[in-house]
PDB file of C-alpha atoms in Angstrom:
ATOM      1  CA  ALA A   1     -23.123  -5.696 -16.416  1.00 76.00           C
ATOM      2  CA  GLN A   2     -20.144  -7.957 -16.693  1.00 81.00           C
ATOM      3  CA  SER A   3     -19.451 -11.244 -14.918  1.00 89.00           C
ATOM      4  CA  VAL A   4     -16.691 -13.830 -14.650  1.00 94.00           C
ATOM      5  CA  THR A   5     -17.001 -17.583 -14.189  1.00 95.00           C
ATOM      6  CA  GLN A   6     -14.048 -19.700 -13.158  1.00 96.00           C
ATOM      7  CA  LEU A   7     -14.677 -23.395 -13.626  1.00 92.00           C
ATOM      8  CA  GLY A   8     -13.307 -25.470 -10.779  1.00 90.00           C
ATOM      9  CA  SER A   9     -12.756 -24.010  -7.341  1.00 93.00           C
ATOM     10  CA  HIS A  10      -9.820 -26.409  -6.915  1.00 96.00           C
ATOM     11  CA  VAL A  11      -7.450 -27.771  -9.561  1.00 97.00           C
ATOM     12  CA  SER A  12      -4.757 -30.314  -8.740  1.00 97.00           C
ATOM     13  CA  VAL A  13      -1.856 -31.124 -11.066  1.00 97.00           C
ATOM     14  CA  SER A  14       1.421 -32.952 -10.702  1.00 97.00           C
ATOM     15  CA  GLU A  15       4.681 -31.039 -10.685  1.00 97.00           C
ATOM     16  CA  GLY A  16       5.862 -30.743 -14.289  1.00 97.00           C
ATOM     17  CA  ALA A  17       2.377 -31.219 -15.748  1.00 97.00           C
ATOM     18  CA  LEU A  18       0.347 -28.734 -17.766  1.00 97.00           C
ATOM     19  CA  VAL A  19      -1.632 -26.173 -15.806  1.00 98.00           C
ATOM     20  CA  LEU A  20      -4.998 -25.101 -17.260  1.00 98.00           C
ATOM     21  CA  LEU A  21      -7.260 -22.738 -15.325  1.00 98.00           C
ATOM     22  CA  ARG A  22     -10.526 -21.845 -17.012  1.00 97.00           C
ATOM     23  CA  CYS A  23     -12.173 -18.444 -17.173  1.00 97.00           C
ATOM     24  CA  ASN A  24     -15.287 -17.388 -19.058  1.00 96.00           C
ATOM     25  CA  TYR A  25     -16.702 -13.902 -19.034  1.00 94.00           C
ATOM     26  CA  SER A  26     -19.803 -12.059 -20.083  1.00 90.00           C
ATOM     27  CA  SER A  27     -19.636  -8.462 -21.176  1.00 83.00           C
ATOM     28  CA  SER A  28     -21.765  -6.129 -23.265  1.00 77.00           C
ATOM     29  CA  VAL A  29     -18.686  -4.385 -24.674  1.00 80.00           C
ATOM     30  CA  PRO A  30     -15.178  -5.566 -25.563  1.00 79.00           C
ATOM     31  CA  PRO A  31     -13.613  -6.422 -22.243  1.00 85.00           C
ATOM     32  CA  TYR A  32     -10.209  -5.972 -20.730  1.00 89.00           C
ATOM     33  CA  LEU A  33      -9.171  -9.208 -19.044  1.00 92.00           C
ATOM     34  CA  PHE A  34      -6.769  -9.996 -16.231  1.00 94.00           C
ATOM     35  CA  TRP A  35      -5.340 -12.891 -14.268  1.00 97.00           C
ATOM     36  CA  TYR A  36      -4.155 -12.239 -10.723  1.00 97.00           C
ATOM     37  CA  VAL A  37      -2.430 -14.618  -8.302  1.00 96.00           C
ATOM     38  CA  GLN A  38      -2.777 -14.488  -4.525  1.00 94.00           C
ATOM     39  CA  TYR A  39      -0.320 -16.237  -2.239  1.00 91.00           C
ATOM     40  CA  PRO A  40      -1.270 -16.784   1.418  1.00 84.00           C
ATOM     41  CA  ASN A  41      -1.146 -13.589   3.467  1.00 79.00           C
ATOM     42  CA  GLN A  42      -0.132 -11.545   0.432  1.00 83.00           C
ATOM     43  CA  GLY A  43      -1.880  -9.108  -1.856  1.00 86.00           C
ATOM     44  CA  LEU A  44      -3.027  -9.855  -5.369  1.00 93.00           C
ATOM     45  CA  GLN A  45      -0.280  -9.815  -7.998  1.00 94.00           C
ATOM     46  CA  LEU A  46      -0.943  -9.308 -11.685  1.00 93.00           C
ATOM     47  CA  LEU A  47       0.093 -12.277 -13.820  1.00 96.00           C
ATOM     48  CA  LEU A  48      -0.989 -10.938 -17.204  1.00 95.00           C
ATOM     49  CA  LYS A  49      -3.584  -8.812 -18.950  1.00 92.00           C
ATOM     50  CA  TYR A  50      -5.338  -8.534 -22.287  1.00 91.00           C
ATOM     51  CA  THR A  51      -6.238  -5.078 -23.534  1.00 86.00           C
ATOM     52  CA  THR A  52      -6.178  -5.004 -27.334  1.00 83.00           C
ATOM     53  CA  GLY A  53      -4.066  -6.515 -30.073  1.00 85.00           C
ATOM     54  CA  ALA A  54      -2.504  -9.951 -29.871  1.00 88.00           C
ATOM     55  CA  THR A  55      -4.898 -12.448 -28.354  1.00 90.00           C
ATOM     56  CA  LEU A  56      -2.159 -14.655 -26.875  1.00 95.00           C
ATOM     57  CA  VAL A  57      -0.767 -12.865 -23.873  1.00 95.00           C
ATOM     58  CA  LYS A  58       2.377 -13.872 -22.026  1.00 96.00           C
ATOM     59  CA  GLY A  59       2.829 -13.067 -18.369  1.00 95.00           C
ATOM     60  CA  ILE A  60       5.177 -13.607 -15.500  1.00 94.00           C
ATOM     61  CA  ASN A  61       6.383 -16.956 -14.173  1.00 93.00           C
ATOM     62  CA  GLY A  62       5.820 -18.719 -17.510  1.00 96.00           C
ATOM     63  CA  PHE A  63       2.052 -18.234 -17.605  1.00 97.00           C
ATOM     64  CA  GLU A  64       0.103 -17.276 -20.693  1.00 97.00           C
ATOM     65  CA  ALA A  65      -3.533 -16.824 -21.633  1.00 97.00           C
ATOM     66  CA  GLU A  66      -5.464 -16.632 -24.875  1.00 95.00           C
ATOM     67  CA  PHE A  67      -8.428 -14.345 -25.452  1.00 94.00           C
ATOM     68  CA  LYS A  68     -11.067 -16.136 -27.534  1.00 93.00           C
ATOM     69  CA  LYS A  69     -13.915 -13.786 -28.311  1.00 90.00           C
ATOM     70  CA  SER A  70     -16.075 -16.452 -29.956  1.00 91.00           C
ATOM     71  CA  GLU A  71     -15.884 -18.584 -26.827  1.00 92.00           C
ATOM     72  CA  THR A  72     -15.885 -15.620 -24.383  1.00 93.00           C
ATOM     73  CA  SER A  73     -12.930 -17.287 -22.703  1.00 95.00           C
ATOM     74  CA  PHE A  74      -9.563 -16.285 -21.280  1.00 96.00           C
ATOM     75  CA  HIS A  75      -8.034 -19.522 -20.003  1.00 97.00           C
ATOM     76  CA  LEU A  76      -4.692 -19.466 -18.178  1.00 98.00           C
ATOM     77  CA  THR A  77      -2.011 -22.038 -18.994  1.00 98.00           C
ATOM     78  CA  LYS A  78       1.507 -22.974 -18.021  1.00 98.00           C
ATOM     79  CA  PRO A  79       3.337 -25.824 -19.761  1.00 97.00           C
ATOM     80  CA  SER A  80       5.062 -27.214 -16.679  1.00 97.00           C
ATOM     81  CA  ALA A  81       3.841 -26.710 -13.122  1.00 97.00           C
ATOM     82  CA  HIS A  82       6.244 -25.873 -10.313  1.00 96.00           C
ATOM     83  CA  MET A  83       5.648 -26.296  -6.618  1.00 96.00           C
ATOM     84  CA  SER A  84       5.879 -22.522  -6.194  1.00 95.00           C
ATOM     85  CA  ASP A  85       2.804 -22.096  -8.436  1.00 96.00           C
ATOM     86  CA  ALA A  86       0.534 -23.322  -5.642  1.00 96.00           C
ATOM     87  CA  ALA A  87      -1.748 -20.351  -4.912  1.00 96.00           C
ATOM     88  CA  GLU A  88      -5.188 -18.859  -5.541  1.00 96.00           C
ATOM     89  CA  TYR A  89      -5.779 -17.552  -9.051  1.00 98.00           C
ATOM     90  CA  PHE A  90      -8.388 -14.968  -9.993  1.00 97.00           C
ATOM     91  CA  CYS A  91      -9.673 -13.983 -13.399  1.00 96.00           C
ATOM     92  CA  ALA A  92     -11.063 -10.450 -13.678  1.00 94.00           C
ATOM     93  CA  VAL A  93     -12.727  -8.219 -16.251  1.00 91.00           C
ATOM     94  CA  SER A  94     -12.882  -4.464 -16.713  1.00 87.00           C
ATOM     95  CA  LEU A  95     -14.907  -2.446 -19.180  1.00 79.00           C
ATOM     96  CA  SER A  96     -12.547   0.516 -19.050  1.00 74.00           C
ATOM     97  CA  GLY A  97      -9.273   0.739 -20.885  1.00 61.00           C
ATOM     98  CA  GLY A  98      -8.136   3.458 -18.531  1.00 60.00           C
ATOM     99  CA  GLY A  99      -9.074   1.973 -15.194  1.00 63.00           C
ATOM    100  CA  ALA A 100     -12.128   4.139 -14.674  1.00 70.00           C
ATOM    101  CA  ASP A 101     -14.021   1.321 -13.028  1.00 79.00           C
ATOM    102  CA  GLY A 102     -13.507  -1.450 -10.579  1.00 87.00           C
ATOM    103  CA  LEU A 103     -12.515  -4.932 -11.611  1.00 91.00           C
ATOM    104  CA  THR A 104     -15.097  -7.724 -11.562  1.00 92.00           C
ATOM    105  CA  PHE A 105     -13.484 -10.910 -10.274  1.00 95.00           C
ATOM    106  CA  GLY A 106     -14.359 -14.562 -10.506  1.00 96.00           C
ATOM    107  CA  LYS A 107     -14.553 -16.672  -7.362  1.00 95.00           C
ATOM    108  CA  GLY A 108     -11.029 -17.943  -7.811  1.00 96.00           C
ATOM    109  CA  THR A 109      -9.351 -21.288  -8.427  1.00 97.00           C
ATOM    110  CA  HIS A 110      -7.078 -22.845  -5.838  1.00 97.00           C
ATOM    111  CA  LEU A 111      -4.173 -24.509  -7.638  1.00 97.00           C
ATOM    112  CA  ILE A 112      -2.641 -27.491  -5.861  1.00 97.00           C
ATOM    113  CA  ILE A 113       0.658 -28.929  -7.052  1.00 97.00           C
ATOM    114  CA  GLN A 114       1.297 -32.573  -6.243  1.00 95.00           C
ATOM    115  CA  PRO A 115       4.947 -33.593  -5.890  1.00 93.00           C
TER     116      PRO A 115
ATOM    117  CA  ASP B   1       8.393   2.820  -4.241  1.00 53.00           C
ATOM    118  CA  THR B   2       7.208   0.626  -1.416  1.00 72.00           C
ATOM    119  CA  GLY B   3       3.965  -0.531  -3.011  1.00 91.00           C
ATOM    120  CA  VAL B   4       0.462  -0.163  -1.635  1.00 95.00           C
ATOM    121  CA  SER B   5       0.316  -0.366   2.157  1.00 95.00           C
ATOM    122  CA  GLN B   6      -2.660  -0.897   4.437  1.00 96.00           C
ATOM    123  CA  ASP B   7      -3.061  -0.401   8.143  1.00 97.00           C
ATOM    124  CA  PRO B   8      -3.904  -2.238  10.290  1.00 97.00           C
ATOM    125  CA  ARG B   9      -3.327  -5.692   8.857  1.00 95.00           C
ATOM    126  CA  HIS B  10      -5.748  -7.225  11.311  1.00 97.00           C
ATOM    127  CA  LYS B  11      -8.639  -5.750  13.275  1.00 97.00           C
ATOM    128  CA  ILE B  12     -10.864  -7.497  15.772  1.00 98.00           C
ATOM    129  CA  THR B  13     -13.871  -5.569  16.986  1.00 97.00           C
ATOM    130  CA  LYS B  14     -17.158  -6.123  18.722  1.00 97.00           C
ATOM    131  CA  ARG B  15     -20.469  -5.845  16.928  1.00 97.00           C
ATOM    132  CA  GLY B  16     -21.754  -2.292  16.917  1.00 97.00           C
ATOM    133  CA  GLN B  17     -18.344  -0.627  17.052  1.00 98.00           C
ATOM    134  CA  ASN B  18     -16.982   1.634  14.316  1.00 98.00           C
ATOM    135  CA  VAL B  19     -13.759   0.773  12.512  1.00 98.00           C
ATOM    136  CA  THR B  20     -11.511   2.723  10.157  1.00 98.00           C
ATOM    137  CA  PHE B  21      -8.897   1.352   7.794  1.00 98.00           C
ATOM    138  CA  ARG B  22      -6.146   3.260   6.057  1.00 98.00           C
ATOM    139  CA  CYS B  23      -4.624   2.759   2.611  1.00 98.00           C
ATOM    140  CA  ASP B  24      -1.485   4.421   1.273  1.00 97.00           C
ATOM    141  CA  PRO B  25      -1.223   4.032  -2.509  1.00 96.00           C
ATOM    142  CA  ILE B  26       1.891   3.989  -4.656  1.00 94.00           C
ATOM    143  CA  SER B  27       3.054   7.594  -4.532  1.00 91.00           C
ATOM    144  CA  GLU B  28       2.493   8.657  -8.136  1.00 87.00           C
ATOM    145  CA  HIS B  29      -0.834   6.826  -8.527  1.00 91.00           C
ATOM    146  CA  ASN B  30      -3.863   9.061  -8.728  1.00 89.00           C
ATOM    147  CA  ARG B  31      -6.552   6.363  -8.676  1.00 92.00           C
ATOM    148  CA  LEU B  32      -7.388   4.392  -5.548  1.00 94.00           C
ATOM    149  CA  TYR B  33      -9.859   1.518  -5.212  1.00 95.00           C
ATOM    150  CA  TRP B  34     -11.427  -0.377  -2.310  1.00 96.00           C
ATOM    151  CA  TYR B  35     -12.579  -3.996  -2.481  1.00 96.00           C
ATOM    152  CA  ARG B  36     -14.007  -6.511  -0.037  1.00 96.00           C
ATOM    153  CA  GLN B  37     -13.079 -10.184  -0.165  1.00 95.00           C
ATOM    154  CA  THR B  38     -15.014 -12.779   1.800  1.00 94.00           C
ATOM    155  CA  LEU B  39     -13.888 -16.347   2.343  1.00 90.00           C
ATOM    156  CA  GLY B  40     -13.993 -18.404  -0.837  1.00 87.00           C
ATOM    157  CA  GLN B  41     -14.903 -15.460  -3.045  1.00 91.00           C
ATOM    158  CA  GLY B  42     -13.098 -13.103  -5.332  1.00 93.00           C
ATOM    159  CA  PRO B  43     -12.678  -9.442  -4.400  1.00 95.00           C
ATOM    160  CA  GLU B  44     -15.826  -7.342  -4.710  1.00 94.00           C
ATOM    161  CA  PHE B  45     -15.441  -3.746  -5.884  1.00 93.00           C
ATOM    162  CA  LEU B  46     -16.735  -1.107  -3.446  1.00 94.00           C
ATOM    163  CA  THR B  47     -15.609   2.356  -4.537  1.00 94.00           C
ATOM    164  CA  TYR B  48     -12.859   4.338  -6.216  1.00 92.00           C
ATOM    165  CA  PHE B  49     -11.258   7.764  -6.248  1.00 93.00           C
ATOM    166  CA  GLN B  50      -9.456   9.780  -8.821  1.00 91.00           C
ATOM    167  CA  ASN B  51      -7.327  12.196  -6.846  1.00 90.00           C
ATOM    168  CA  GLU B  52      -9.659  13.381  -4.079  1.00 90.00           C
ATOM    169  CA  ALA B  53     -12.885  12.873  -6.047  1.00 89.00           C
ATOM    170  CA  GLN B  54     -14.940   9.786  -5.292  1.00 88.00           C
ATOM    171  CA  LEU B  55     -16.144   8.841  -8.771  1.00 88.00           C
ATOM    172  CA  GLU B  56     -18.023   5.659  -7.939  1.00 82.00           C
ATOM    173  CA  LYS B  57     -19.710   4.887  -4.653  1.00 80.00           C
ATOM    174  CA  SER B  58     -22.924   3.178  -5.633  1.00 79.00           C
ATOM    175  CA  ARG B  59     -21.315  -0.190  -4.938  1.00 80.00           C
ATOM    176  CA  LEU B  60     -20.683   0.524  -1.272  1.00 83.00           C
ATOM    177  CA  LEU B  61     -22.536  -2.180   0.602  1.00 82.00           C
ATOM    178  CA  SER B  62     -24.715   0.030   2.775  1.00 89.00           C
ATOM    179  CA  ASP B  63     -24.833   3.522   4.217  1.00 92.00           C
ATOM    180  CA  ARG B  64     -22.722   2.223   7.106  1.00 95.00           C
ATOM    181  CA  PHE B  65     -19.758   2.199   4.714  1.00 95.00           C
ATOM    182  CA  SER B  66     -17.973   5.380   3.729  1.00 95.00           C
ATOM    183  CA  ALA B  67     -14.621   6.283   2.240  1.00 96.00           C
ATOM    184  CA  GLU B  68     -12.551   9.424   1.982  1.00 95.00           C
ATOM    185  CA  ARG B  69      -9.423  10.578   0.248  1.00 95.00           C
ATOM    186  CA  PRO B  70      -9.182  14.169   1.438  1.00 90.00           C
ATOM    187  CA  LYS B  71      -5.871  15.223  -0.081  1.00 87.00           C
ATOM    188  CA  GLY B  72      -5.721  12.819  -2.968  1.00 85.00           C
ATOM    189  CA  SER B  73      -3.084  10.700  -1.305  1.00 91.00           C
ATOM    190  CA  PHE B  74      -4.023   8.180   1.400  1.00 96.00           C
ATOM    191  CA  SER B  75      -7.591   6.973   1.828  1.00 97.00           C
ATOM    192  CA  THR B  76      -9.688   5.720   4.719  1.00 97.00           C
ATOM    193  CA  LEU B  77     -12.586   3.287   4.706  1.00 97.00           C
ATOM    194  CA  GLU B  78     -14.934   3.486   7.670  1.00 97.00           C
ATOM    195  CA  ILE B  79     -17.571   0.991   8.701  1.00 97.00           C
ATOM    196  CA  GLN B  80     -20.046   2.201  11.306  1.00 97.00           C
ATOM    197  CA  ARG B  81     -22.032  -0.045  13.626  1.00 97.00           C
ATOM    198  CA  THR B  82     -20.213  -3.163  12.488  1.00 97.00           C
ATOM    199  CA  GLU B  83     -22.101  -6.415  12.021  1.00 96.00           C
ATOM    200  CA  GLN B  84     -20.789  -9.979  11.989  1.00 96.00           C
ATOM    201  CA  GLY B  85     -21.424 -10.087   8.244  1.00 95.00           C
ATOM    202  CA  ASP B  86     -18.824  -7.364   7.791  1.00 96.00           C
ATOM    203  CA  SER B  87     -16.074  -9.839   8.690  1.00 97.00           C
ATOM    204  CA  ALA B  88     -13.893 -10.019   5.590  1.00 97.00           C
ATOM    205  CA  MET B  89     -10.619  -8.932   4.038  1.00 96.00           C
ATOM    206  CA  TYR B  90     -10.672  -5.326   2.843  1.00 97.00           C
ATOM    207  CA  LEU B  91      -8.310  -4.668  -0.046  1.00 97.00           C
ATOM    208  CA  CYS B  92      -7.002  -1.439  -1.432  1.00 97.00           C
ATOM    209  CA  ALA B  93      -5.522  -0.976  -4.889  1.00 95.00           C
ATOM    210  CA  SER B  94      -4.050   1.934  -6.822  1.00 94.00           C
ATOM    211  CA  SER B  95      -3.319   2.765 -10.426  1.00 91.00           C
ATOM    212  CA  LEU B  96      -2.078   5.545 -12.650  1.00 86.00           C
ATOM    213  CA  ALA B  97      -4.852   7.038 -14.767  1.00 78.00           C
ATOM    214  CA  LEU B  98      -3.588   6.694 -18.316  1.00 73.00           C
ATOM    215  CA  TRP B  99      -5.537   5.358 -21.280  1.00 68.00           C
ATOM    216  CA  GLY B 100      -4.485   1.793 -21.917  1.00 66.00           C
ATOM    217  CA  ASN B 101      -3.207   1.426 -18.374  1.00 67.00           C
ATOM    218  CA  ASN B 102      -5.812  -0.268 -16.244  1.00 74.00           C
ATOM    219  CA  GLU B 103      -3.469  -2.331 -14.107  1.00 85.00           C
ATOM    220  CA  GLN B 104      -4.326  -2.099 -10.443  1.00 90.00           C
ATOM    221  CA  PHE B 105      -1.700  -2.760  -7.780  1.00 92.00           C
ATOM    222  CA  PHE B 106      -3.075  -4.309  -4.615  1.00 94.00           C
ATOM    223  CA  GLY B 107      -2.098  -3.940  -1.003  1.00 95.00           C
ATOM    224  CA  PRO B 108      -1.915  -6.859   1.470  1.00 93.00           C
ATOM    225  CA  GLY B 109      -5.354  -6.129   2.890  1.00 95.00           C
ATOM    226  CA  THR B 110      -6.882  -5.560   6.313  1.00 97.00           C
ATOM    227  CA  ARG B 111      -8.599  -8.584   7.814  1.00 96.00           C
ATOM    228  CA  LEU B 112     -11.622  -7.576   9.888  1.00 98.00           C
ATOM    229  CA  THR B 113     -13.193  -9.910  12.417  1.00 98.00           C
ATOM    230  CA  VAL B 114     -16.430  -8.792  14.054  1.00 97.00           C
ATOM    231  CA  LEU B 115     -17.307 -10.708  17.219  1.00 96.00           C
TER     232      LEU B 115
END
């Protein structure tokens, strides 16, 4: 069975500062990894995903994440935070490359942007 | 393409009543997933369909939960004899079954409150 751990239920950064949201996973097979963002009263939106190939993945809104197999990590970063980045962020793992299973999510990290 | 839609957006019911939620996936998507999200947690996978076939249902929370997708288009999730612990956000997602494509698109959710 797979699992996802997101360190820090709340992360606060100043506008313009580096954003780092941590995600570690456990999986018995090579995983497929995702970051989703959830704004209040909205559905989950995919930020980026890792399937195979390049381990540094770029997503929307200036976010990127790096898959590190040796560390079983998939941390999300953004060089410069914007007020509009304030939201809930979820890391998720799938064992299927074709979507033939449900995603396993972490508990989420609430990102707070200080002006 | 109007995205994944869910109806109703909010449902308040009394304990012991039955409730049914509807999900309309993106039109060309043949996979449909249901998740439950409780406060402060990430979404929890419940079940999924490929076309009209329910390929995974062991993760449904109890025998009070059931889901259908009779014509391979929209789906319904029913909870019988609701309990206060069923209060949560119920999310639907859809995807196109292609190898290498495991991106799930989420709807806005139905928030259930059981009094």
